[in-house]
Amino acid sequence: MQIIWQPKIALIFFLLIFFIIYFFYLSGEKKYKKDTFQTMAYFSGKTPSQNIKLQNIYWGFFEDFKKLYMFLAKIQKENSNDYIFLFILGSIIFLLALSL
Amino acid sequence: MFDVVLKFIMMLIVIFGSVFLGLFFKGIDRILSAKMQRRIGPPLWQPFYDVRKLMIKESVIPKGSIKWIFELFALVSLTASILILFYIPILGKSILGNSGDLVLIIYLFIFPGLSLVLGAFSSNSSYSNLGGQRLIINMLGYEFPLAIICLTPVWLVYKKGFSNIFSLNTIYEHNVWGLTSPLGIIGLLLESIVVFFVIAGELSKTPFDIDTADSEIAGGVLAEYSGRNLAMFYMAEAVKMIALASLFIALFFPWNIQGNFGIMFLVYLLKIFFIIFISSTLIKTVTSRFKISRLTRFYWGYLSLFAIIGFLFTL
Amino acid sequence: MINFIFLTVIFLIIIGLFGTMFKKNLIKLAMSINIISNGVNLFLISLGYRQGGIAPIFTNAPNLKMVSPTPQALILTNIVINLAVTAFLLSLSILIYKKEKKL
Amino acid sequence: MTSHLIILIIAIPLLGAFLLPLLNKFGKRIKYFWLATVLGLTDIFSFFLYLLIIEKGEVVYTLGAKFPLLVSPQGFPIRIILEADALSGFLSFIFLSIIFLIFIYSLKILSNYSFLDKFYVLYLLLTVGILGFLFTGDFFTLFVFYEISSITTAGLIAFFRSEECFKSAFHYLSLFAVGSLFLLFGIGILYSEYGFLNMGIIAKVLQFSFLDKVALSLIASSLLLKAGVFPFYFWKPEAYKVSPISAILLSIISSLSAIYILFRIFLGVFGVNLIFGWILILFSIFSIFMGIFLAIKENNIKKILAYLAISELGYIILGISSGIVMLNNDFGFKAIQGGLFHMVNDILDIGLLFLIIGVVIYITKSKNVLEIRGFGHKYPWLAGFFLLGVFAISGMPPLNGFASKIIIYESVFHLSPVLTIIGILGSILILAILIKIFAIIFLGISPEKYQPVPKTAMAVIFVFAILMISIGLFPGQFTSFFINPAAEALVSQQNYICK
């Protein structure tokens, strides 16, 4: 029988499971002491500023591709000479590939 | 009307059964890894006590966090992991088998990790932020070998010319090992080794648990979660273990002795135990944690290399 | 004779491309784009060439042989477009010069 | 009246663009009313055109002829001809309705900038450029519309009148001037060999000599430049960084129309040849990964979304070109369907993200949006819709991104499993990048005081979200009504060549 992706069935079952679990979830404890020391985020050492910089968030991922990023940053400077040079280079590559 | 009721009951069985099984195997896993480190370890039903205790404790919402994201994604992670089990053929046809396939399951596996990451980012503490970033790096890592492994059986089924090759039911019926040449068998063996590492990575067990690294970032992703939200994530992780194990059983180890339902279910439990023992208990006690920058190199370098070699063997 | 024209076309285009790729000055860049455009126009004109044909004006055309009119129509539009592009480029370089004091 | 539909769809925005400065004298209210009628009318006409095409098949319209719909006796019209078949009709309807929505969105968002009538003149001219791409029947009008859209996009880039905008407008325009001259050179070569300009006839008489290959590569590289795919993607981040939000969305749509005309030329005129298909598949794989690799490192929000737009285009071209390469078995047709379906989903997904980023910029009025903003606290609806957009782009199951990506993955698998693996890996990487943006902008504490989100902007974002969810939940009906006739039109080459 041909597999056709039916999103409606998936959504219905997702919601059914969600409600059953929500029903179980409600039996848990809801109250907590608001605005006390309990809700402060846990810091073991000196408390840094509330927001840490998320900019270079994929530090681990970059480490392995450091050389590639250096190369990419080098060839792509923002001026029209480089743009036109890259465009002509690309169309020459395209022509060579096409004429194989 | 009758089969709707039947389906509803089946659904209830699968939901509570998967949660029960997940916590049960989590208990066994903790006892075995304790025994391997020559300590006694917690009683068998410890995970159930944990869940009950968590349900009673207060579930604190951290001050700076957004309430609806914080709680919604705790529930979403549990529902998504249970929904995966609906699409995996455990002992025959899967419940929703004819409306979803392998690509859907690969994407559904992203949901629990994703909701963990969103929960961590929304709980506004630098430890959980760090944990969330590391979990994304972990997810980026294991997706590549996971995709290769899941698609090799599809390739084998495709080579044999079966119809709708992506549905798990066809893969489950045609035993993958029987479809290939002897060279392919070696390739599949290689891939099944990679399977165990991918399961360890996806459950973020020790060599890959950079996100809940207790020594480095104090509980990491779930630092700010408590009470019933933490219970949800706890159960989601247990169910995900069962879902992953049964996915790879359906793909790589589908043998089963023909008996009545009880024996076949028992064999299925034994297979799950076998996979979970190797992938999470054995690897957890043997290896130590990866440095973050070495993690991607291990995933995309060695693991996917073996997976690709295995895949090429099966060509 | 024909390939002599194509040589000049290729020559013009190469000069223009050289100008755009290696000249930093914005005005020179606009000029070299103009050169490429003229090169392409020359190429199009040379396609419609007939031996000894006259300009394709219909009044005295019935007895004499005309040069084919379609490429000339193309070139008219291309010249207009090139005018618009160069005007825009030069006005942008004026604005850049006003702010940055060097081209 | 119905026979003049095509030319009306192009003429009305043109007329609207030229009358706009005049009407601006009478005040803002009339200008917006005029713009709304112009865009609304063209949108309705394009829907009627689509219905006309569905029942009567392809429409060929020769400009200036007494009986425009009759092909002249010698069998091919000399004049400029416009062609519309199921694919271009469907695309024009989708593009025009989205352009209308973007116009309503930018009513409030851009209201505090001066020279707004100049903006909307360029806005309408760019719509004309896009429609021109969809309906051209011959190469030279393609060149003219190529020029129109590149000059107007350069104008839109320079709209904010800052020094940085002028520089990037200059870079953009000089690059596209050279690109259009390459296009003209390619057309000249084809004209020199066959003496015709319109695509239908050249497709009939074309033999695939070396000179044709040169011409094809020139035309294809200038169109790929317009589309912003792998080898020619470098201009996009700088252009998107400085141009206003609605201009970015319009240039995404014009990239899609460039992809449409590229495949129209590739399939209709040059016929199915495998080298060209394989080159495009290679380009799409590189553009998926290049887009993601550069987006991870970036810190400017518009640049990140520009790179993601490049990798989404990569998916579209991957689907369509691999469909073309394996056209003989039925999976090729499914791949083309997946590619076209992804075209529609891509505009909605990337569009929704850009709309929300536009609202964030409108509220914070800061250039670099990527600081901790904590928008989630005060704007829960924005956070929810952004999350919806994130899930849709990375292809999470119930939404429309998944509906088209699953078709692409499963049909591309028959060509080679490597493509499916790349696709799955690409979407998880896109997800990782967008989660970072979501976390930075919407989560975390920040002293952001509450400003009401403009009603019109919120309404358009809501409409985009509804469209995404409904396409995601009912992919079957959407494909059968819209995508199937369009895919057949693209594939069937005979009725494209002049009857």
XYZ file of N, CA and C in Angstrom, chain D residues 106-281:
528
model
N 3.891 46.289 4.824
C 4.830 47.411 4.906
C 4.084 48.734 5.015
N 2.744 48.701 5.066
C 2.009 49.979 5.250
C 2.491 50.651 6.525
N 2.483 49.871 7.623
C 2.793 50.495 8.917
C 4.291 50.445 9.176
N 4.908 49.328 8.762
C 6.298 49.091 9.157
C 7.194 50.196 8.580
N 6.928 50.600 7.328
C 7.826 51.573 6.709
C 7.244 52.981 6.825
N 6.212 53.138 7.671
C 5.480 54.414 7.582
C 6.346 55.557 8.091
N 7.330 55.291 8.949
C 8.037 56.450 9.496
C 9.256 56.821 8.652
N 9.325 56.339 7.402
C 10.454 56.742 6.545
C 9.934 57.755 5.528
N 10.834 58.634 5.085
C 10.403 59.624 4.057
C 10.533 58.965 2.682
N 10.218 59.691 1.656
C 10.303 59.259 0.243
C 9.537 57.956 0.001
N 8.430 57.783 0.725
C 7.757 56.495 0.587
C 7.193 56.298 -0.814
N 6.765 57.386 -1.469
C 6.191 57.123 -2.806
C 7.272 56.588 -3.730
N 8.513 57.062 -3.574
C 9.594 56.507 -4.422
C 9.735 55.015 -4.138
N 9.582 54.658 -2.868
C 9.730 53.228 -2.521
C 8.689 52.402 -3.258
N 7.434 52.920 -3.238
C 6.373 52.087 -3.824
C 6.444 52.081 -5.351
N 7.026 53.146 -5.951
C 7.234 53.079 -7.410
C 8.184 51.921 -7.719
N 9.299 51.864 -6.953
C 10.259 50.763 -7.202
C 9.597 49.419 -6.891
N 8.752 49.423 -5.865
C 8.069 48.177 -5.454
C 7.246 47.639 -6.621
N 6.464 48.550 -7.243
C 5.606 48.100 -8.359
C 6.465 47.705 -9.559
N 7.535 48.465 -9.818
C 8.367 48.116 -10.990
C 9.016 46.751 -10.788
N 9.398 46.463 -9.542
C 9.996 45.136 -9.306
C 8.944 44.043 -9.526
N 7.666 44.347 -9.153
C 6.620 43.346 -9.452
C 6.513 43.140 -10.957
N 6.610 44.254 -11.700
C 6.551 44.104 -13.175
C 7.707 43.216 -13.631
N 8.904 43.469 -13.053
C 10.064 42.645 -13.443
C 9.802 41.169 -13.186
N 9.228 40.867 -12.007
C 8.971 39.451 -11.669
C 7.966 38.861 -12.650
N 6.863 39.618 -12.888
C 5.838 39.080 -13.806
C 6.422 38.913 -15.195
N 7.312 39.857 -15.582
C 7.934 39.720 -16.896
C 8.672 38.406 -17.008
N 9.394 38.058 -15.926
C 10.132 36.775 -15.971
C 9.170 35.622 -16.203
N 7.977 35.716 -15.550
C 7.083 34.552 -15.609
C 6.450 34.411 -16.990
N 6.233 35.541 -17.668
C 5.394 35.442 -18.877
C 6.179 35.622 -20.168
N 7.529 35.791 -20.097
C 8.187 36.092 -21.392
C 8.110 34.894 -22.324
N 7.929 35.188 -23.586
C 7.971 34.122 -24.582
C 9.265 34.196 -25.359
N 9.959 35.384 -25.288
C 11.179 35.415 -26.112
C 12.315 36.024 -25.317
N 13.514 35.823 -25.833
C 14.728 36.096 -25.051
C 14.902 37.577 -24.790
N 14.513 38.424 -25.785
C 14.914 39.819 -25.587
C 14.065 40.467 -24.492
N 12.757 40.117 -24.449
C 11.974 40.668 -23.323
C 12.525 40.121 -22.011
N 13.054 38.902 -22.043
C 13.696 38.379 -20.822
C 14.826 39.315 -20.411
N 15.660 39.729 -21.403
C 16.774 40.642 -21.082
C 16.234 41.966 -20.534
N 15.163 42.497 -21.154
C 14.633 43.801 -20.702
C 14.121 43.677 -19.267
N 13.384 42.583 -18.972
C 12.850 42.448 -17.603
C 13.973 42.164 -16.607
N 15.030 41.487 -17.107
C 16.200 41.257 -16.232
C 16.759 42.613 -15.795
N 16.860 43.523 -16.788
C 17.394 44.860 -16.461
C 16.461 45.591 -15.507
N 15.141 45.555 -15.815
C 14.182 46.292 -14.963
C 14.347 45.843 -13.523
N 14.354 44.507 -13.317
C 14.374 44.053 -11.911
C 15.722 44.371 -11.273
N 16.835 44.350 -12.042
C 18.106 44.620 -11.336
C 18.223 46.102 -10.997
N 17.752 46.990 -11.880
C 17.851 48.425 -11.541
C 16.942 48.732 -10.352
N 15.703 48.190 -10.379
C 14.792 48.521 -9.260
C 15.320 47.929 -7.952
N 15.899 46.710 -7.999
C 16.429 46.171 -6.729
C 17.570 47.040 -6.232
N 18.411 47.541 -7.170
C 19.503 48.432 -6.719
C 18.904 49.669 -6.067
N 17.825 50.197 -6.667
C 17.175 51.361 -6.053
C 16.663 51.032 -4.664
N 16.060 49.855 -4.516
C 15.501 49.494 -3.196
C 16.622 49.320 -2.182
N 17.771 48.765 -2.645
C 18.879 48.593 -1.696
C 19.316 49.949 -1.170
N 19.323 50.970 -2.080
C 19.839 52.275 -1.668
C 18.766 53.104 -0.985
N 17.647 52.479 -0.555
C 16.501 53.288 -0.105
C 16.788 54.002 1.196
N 17.565 53.384 2.075
C 17.726 53.994 3.398
C 18.745 55.123 3.385
N 19.315 55.428 2.237
C 20.132 56.630 2.031
C 21.272 56.724 3.029
N 21.775 55.580 3.527
C 22.968 55.701 4.380
C 24.163 55.365 3.496
N 25.339 55.705 3.964
C 26.540 55.560 3.137
C 26.753 54.101 2.803
N 26.418 53.230 3.762
C 26.619 51.798 3.531
C 25.674 51.316 2.430
N 24.441 51.891 2.432
C 23.484 51.440 1.406
C 23.978 51.828 0.017
N 24.530 53.043 -0.103
C 24.967 53.447 -1.452
C 26.061 52.513 -1.951
N 26.979 52.166 -1.050
C 28.070 51.302 -1.515
C 27.525 49.962 -1.977
N 26.633 49.347 -1.159
C 26.169 48.009 -1.571
C 25.267 48.121 -2.799
N 24.550 49.260 -2.946
C 23.753 49.409 -4.184
C 24.691 49.480 -5.385
N 25.799 50.195 -5.209
C 26.760 50.304 -6.327
C 27.300 48.924 -6.673
N 27.690 48.181 -5.615
C 28.254 46.843 -5.902
C 27.216 45.991 -6.628
N 25.982 46.041 -6.127
C 24.907 45.224 -6.712
C 24.700 45.593 -8.184
N 24.597 46.909 -8.437
C 24.226 47.326 -9.801
C 25.359 47.022 -10.771
N 26.636 47.273 -10.337
C 27.735 46.991 -11.290
C 27.775 45.501 -11.599
N 27.547 44.671 -10.570
C 27.584 43.220 -10.818
C 26.484 42.820 -11.799
N 25.270 43.380 -11.579
C 24.163 42.931 -12.429
C 24.204 43.587 -13.801
N 24.911 44.741 -13.915
C 25.102 45.282 -15.277
C 25.932 44.288 -16.086
N 27.013 43.791 -15.476
C 27.858 42.820 -16.200
C 27.042 41.560 -16.463
N 26.250 41.131 -15.455
C 25.439 39.915 -15.622
C 24.489 40.054 -16.802
N 23.825 41.216 -16.898
C 22.828 41.358 -17.978
C 23.540 41.415 -19.323
N 24.755 41.978 -19.355
C 25.467 42.006 -20.654
C 25.870 40.597 -21.050
N 26.213 39.770 -20.049
C 26.490 38.358 -20.391
C 25.247 37.739 -21.011
N 24.098 38.035 -20.385
C 22.829 37.467 -20.887
C 22.612 37.910 -22.332
N 22.836 39.210 -22.579
C 22.607 39.729 -23.937
C 23.562 39.071 -24.920
N 24.806 38.843 -24.450
C 25.795 38.216 -25.349
C 25.331 36.809 -25.721
N 24.818 36.075 -24.712
C 24.322 34.716 -24.996
C 23.172 34.769 -25.995
N 22.255 35.743 -25.760
C 21.111 35.848 -26.682
C 21.624 36.181 -28.082
N 22.643 37.063 -28.152
C 23.200 37.431 -29.460
C 23.730 36.211 -30.187
N 24.408 35.339 -29.411
C 24.966 34.128 -30.060
C 23.828 33.293 -30.627
N 22.754 33.095 -29.806
C 21.630 32.283 -30.312
C 21.019 32.949 -31.536
N 20.895 34.284 -31.481
C 20.297 34.981 -32.629
C 21.190 34.830 -33.852
N 22.523 34.843 -33.622
C 23.409 34.766 -34.794
C 23.248 33.419 -35.468
N 22.986 32.353 -34.696
C 22.895 31.026 -35.318
C 21.548 30.798 -35.951
N 20.457 31.177 -35.244
C 19.151 30.726 -35.725
C 18.278 31.882 -36.200
N 18.687 33.135 -35.951
C 17.922 34.224 -36.514
C 16.595 34.461 -35.843
N 16.283 33.685 -34.767
C 15.005 33.970 -34.094
C 15.288 34.373 -32.668
N 14.292 35.014 -32.091
C 14.495 35.439 -30.711
C 13.574 34.698 -29.765
N 12.361 34.283 -30.255
C 11.476 33.727 -29.215
C 11.773 32.254 -28.993
N 11.564 31.872 -27.765
C 12.052 30.579 -27.264
C 11.375 29.433 -28.001
N 10.104 29.600 -28.328
C 9.372 28.471 -28.913
C 10.054 27.976 -30.177
N 10.473 28.899 -31.019
C 11.010 28.470 -32.336
C 12.433 27.948 -32.150
N 13.196 28.650 -31.324
C 14.583 28.183 -31.153
C 14.564 26.752 -30.624
N 13.589 26.465 -29.761
C 13.527 25.091 -29.233
C 13.327 24.108 -30.371
N 12.580 24.506 -31.417
C 12.307 23.571 -32.523
C 13.559 23.358 -33.358
N 14.327 24.435 -33.595
C 15.383 24.299 -34.621
C 16.745 24.065 -33.988
N 16.802 23.907 -32.683
C 18.122 23.945 -32.013
C 18.875 22.630 -32.197
N 20.107 22.691 -32.708
C 20.984 21.518 -32.548
C 22.025 21.895 -31.497
N 22.508 20.902 -30.778
C 23.278 21.223 -29.583
C 24.761 21.335 -29.915
N 25.137 22.396 -30.681
C 26.561 22.534 -31.062
C 27.309 23.204 -29.924
N 28.650 23.373 -30.123
C 29.461 23.964 -29.056
C 29.023 25.405 -28.809
N 28.721 26.120 -29.915
C 28.333 27.531 -29.756
C 27.063 27.621 -28.902
N 26.134 26.637 -29.093
C 24.933 26.655 -28.242
C 25.319 26.454 -26.789
N 26.321 25.609 -26.567
C 26.721 25.396 -25.159
C 27.231 26.695 -24.558
N 28.020 27.437 -25.359
C 28.512 28.718 -24.837
C 27.320 29.620 -24.520
N 26.377 29.678 -25.460
C 25.218 30.554 -25.236
C 24.460 30.105 -23.989
N 24.230 28.772 -23.874
C 23.473 28.283 -22.709
C 24.206 28.628 -21.425
N 25.532 28.457 -21.430
C 26.249 28.714 -20.171
C 26.188 30.195 -19.838
N 26.256 31.071 -20.836
C 26.173 32.512 -20.537
C 24.805 32.843 -19.956
N 23.749 32.370 -20.647
C 22.393 32.700 -20.168
C 22.181 32.091 -18.785
N 22.604 30.831 -18.628
C 22.334 30.153 -17.347
C 23.112 30.826 -16.219
N 24.367 31.252 -16.503
C 25.123 31.837 -15.375
C 24.526 33.188 -15.003
N 24.016 33.957 -15.992
C 23.425 35.244 -15.572
C 22.118 35.009 -14.823
N 21.362 33.966 -15.190
C 20.116 33.701 -14.441
C 20.433 33.134 -13.069
N 21.468 32.291 -12.986
C 21.855 31.790 -11.662
C 22.344 32.942 -10.788
N 22.964 33.939 -11.435
C 23.381 35.108 -10.648
C 22.154 35.787 -10.054
N 21.111 35.927 -10.869
C 19.874 36.576 -10.387
C 19.279 35.704 -9.274
N 19.353 34.376 -9.448
C 18.728 33.510 -8.436
C 19.580 33.469 -7.170
N 20.877 33.705 -7.269
C 21.704 33.703 -6.066
C 21.986 32.310 -5.567
N 22.380 31.393 -6.477
C 22.653 30.007 -6.049
C 24.179 29.868 -5.920
N 24.645 28.656 -5.752
C 25.985 28.452 -5.189
C 27.076 29.313 -5.838
N 27.392 29.108 -7.129
C 28.601 29.835 -7.521
C 28.387 31.352 -7.491
N 27.143 31.832 -7.521
C 26.942 33.282 -7.654
C 26.130 33.814 -6.491
N 26.429 33.342 -5.247
C 25.565 33.733 -4.122
C 26.152 34.918 -3.364
N 27.376 35.335 -3.684
C 28.162 36.245 -2.826
C 27.477 37.609 -2.681
N 26.655 38.022 -3.662
C 26.097 39.376 -3.547
C 24.931 39.431 -2.576
N 24.306 38.285 -2.294
C 23.040 38.306 -1.556
C 23.195 38.832 -0.114
N 24.146 38.317 0.697
C 24.175 38.825 2.076
C 24.342 40.332 2.143
N 25.214 40.880 1.270
C 25.411 42.334 1.384
C 24.159 43.065 0.921
N 23.515 42.559 -0.124
C 22.315 43.263 -0.612
C 21.200 43.193 0.425
N 21.032 41.998 1.083
C 19.911 41.888 2.032
C 20.210 42.643 3.318
N 21.480 42.841 3.623
C 21.824 43.444 4.913
C 21.238 44.845 5.013
N 21.219 45.564 3.881
C 20.885 46.992 3.989
C 19.504 47.305 3.460
N 18.880 46.393 2.705
C 17.626 46.840 2.068
C 16.467 46.632 3.045
N 15.379 47.394 2.865
C 14.231 47.255 3.772
C 13.581 45.876 3.642
N 12.796 45.505 4.663
C 12.292 44.126 4.782
C 11.462 43.747 3.563
N 10.537 44.637 3.153
C 9.663 44.212 2.032
C 10.492 44.090 0.758
N 11.584 44.871 0.658
C 12.422 44.734 -0.548
C 13.116 43.375 -0.531
N 13.511 42.915 0.672
C 14.165 41.591 0.738
C 13.195 40.521 0.253
N 11.949 40.606 0.749
C 10.977 39.575 0.355
C 10.757 39.601 -1.159
N 10.689 40.812 -1.707
C 10.472 40.895 -3.161
C 11.655 40.307 -3.911
N 12.879 40.532 -3.382
C 14.013 39.996 -4.158
C 14.087 38.485 -3.980
N 13.550 37.942 -2.870
C 13.477 36.467 -2.780
C 12.539 35.951 -3.875
N 11.398 36.657 -4.034
C 10.446 36.218 -5.062
C 11.076 36.342 -6.446
N 11.872 37.415 -6.650
C 12.472 37.539 -7.997
C 13.534 36.470 -8.188
N 14.202 36.027 -7.117
C 15.140 34.894 -7.294
C 14.357 33.660 -7.727
N 13.173 33.443 -7.127
C 12.391 32.255 -7.502
C 11.932 32.359 -8.954
N 11.560 33.578 -9.380
C 11.128 33.684 -10.790
C 12.318 33.455 -11.703
N 13.536 33.859 -11.268
C 14.725 33.574 -12.101
C 14.924 32.064 -12.197
N 14.675 31.344 -11.078
C 14.823 29.873 -11.137
C 13.785 29.291 -12.093
N 12.549 29.860 -12.040
C 11.498 29.353 -12.943
C 11.942 29.512 -14.405
N 12.426 30.717 -14.750
C 12.759 30.953 -16.171
C 13.989 30.123 -16.533
N 14.877 29.896 -15.562
C 16.060 29.060 -15.863
C 15.603 27.673 -16.275
N 14.664 27.085 -15.476
C 14.239 25.715 -15.812
C 13.348 25.721 -17.051
N 12.622 26.833 -17.254
C 11.812 26.920 -18.496
C 12.757 26.847 -19.701
N 13.830 27.644 -19.672
C 14.778 27.641 -20.813
C 15.446 26.272 -20.889
N 15.892 25.771 -19.730
C 16.656 24.520 -19.708
C 15.807 23.393 -20.278
N 14.551 23.280 -19.833
C 13.726 22.154 -20.298
C 13.079 22.484 -21.650
N 12.520 23.692 -21.759
C 11.766 23.974 -22.976
C 12.682 24.136 -24.165
N 13.700 24.981 -24.040
C 14.487 25.316 -25.246
C 15.577 24.271 -25.438
N 16.364 24.008 -24.413
C 17.550 23.167 -24.656
C 17.236 21.692 -24.452
N 16.034 21.356 -24.028
C 15.714 19.943 -23.916
C 16.510 19.291 -22.808
N 16.182 18.021 -22.567
C 16.766 17.344 -21.399
C 18.179 16.901 -21.756
N 19.196 17.568 -21.156
C 20.527 16.920 -21.302
C 21.124 16.774 -19.926
N 21.771 15.648 -19.715
C 22.080 15.227 -18.351
C 23.215 16.043 -17.763
N 24.136 16.543 -18.574
C 25.276 17.254 -17.967
C 24.763 18.468 -17.223
N 23.872 19.202 -17.880
C 23.348 20.430 -17.267
C 22.616 20.074 -15.970
N 21.849 18.976 -15.996
C 21.132 18.564 -14.775
C 22.112 18.254 -13.668
N 23.150 17.488 -13.986
C 24.095 17.095 -12.932
C 24.844 18.311 -12.400
N 25.164 19.274 -13.280
C 25.851 20.486 -12.796
C 24.961 21.189 -11.779
N 23.660 21.315 -12.138
C 22.754 22.026 -11.215
C 22.622 21.271 -9.902
N 22.608 19.928 -9.962
C 22.511 19.172 -8.700
C 23.732 19.468 -7.845
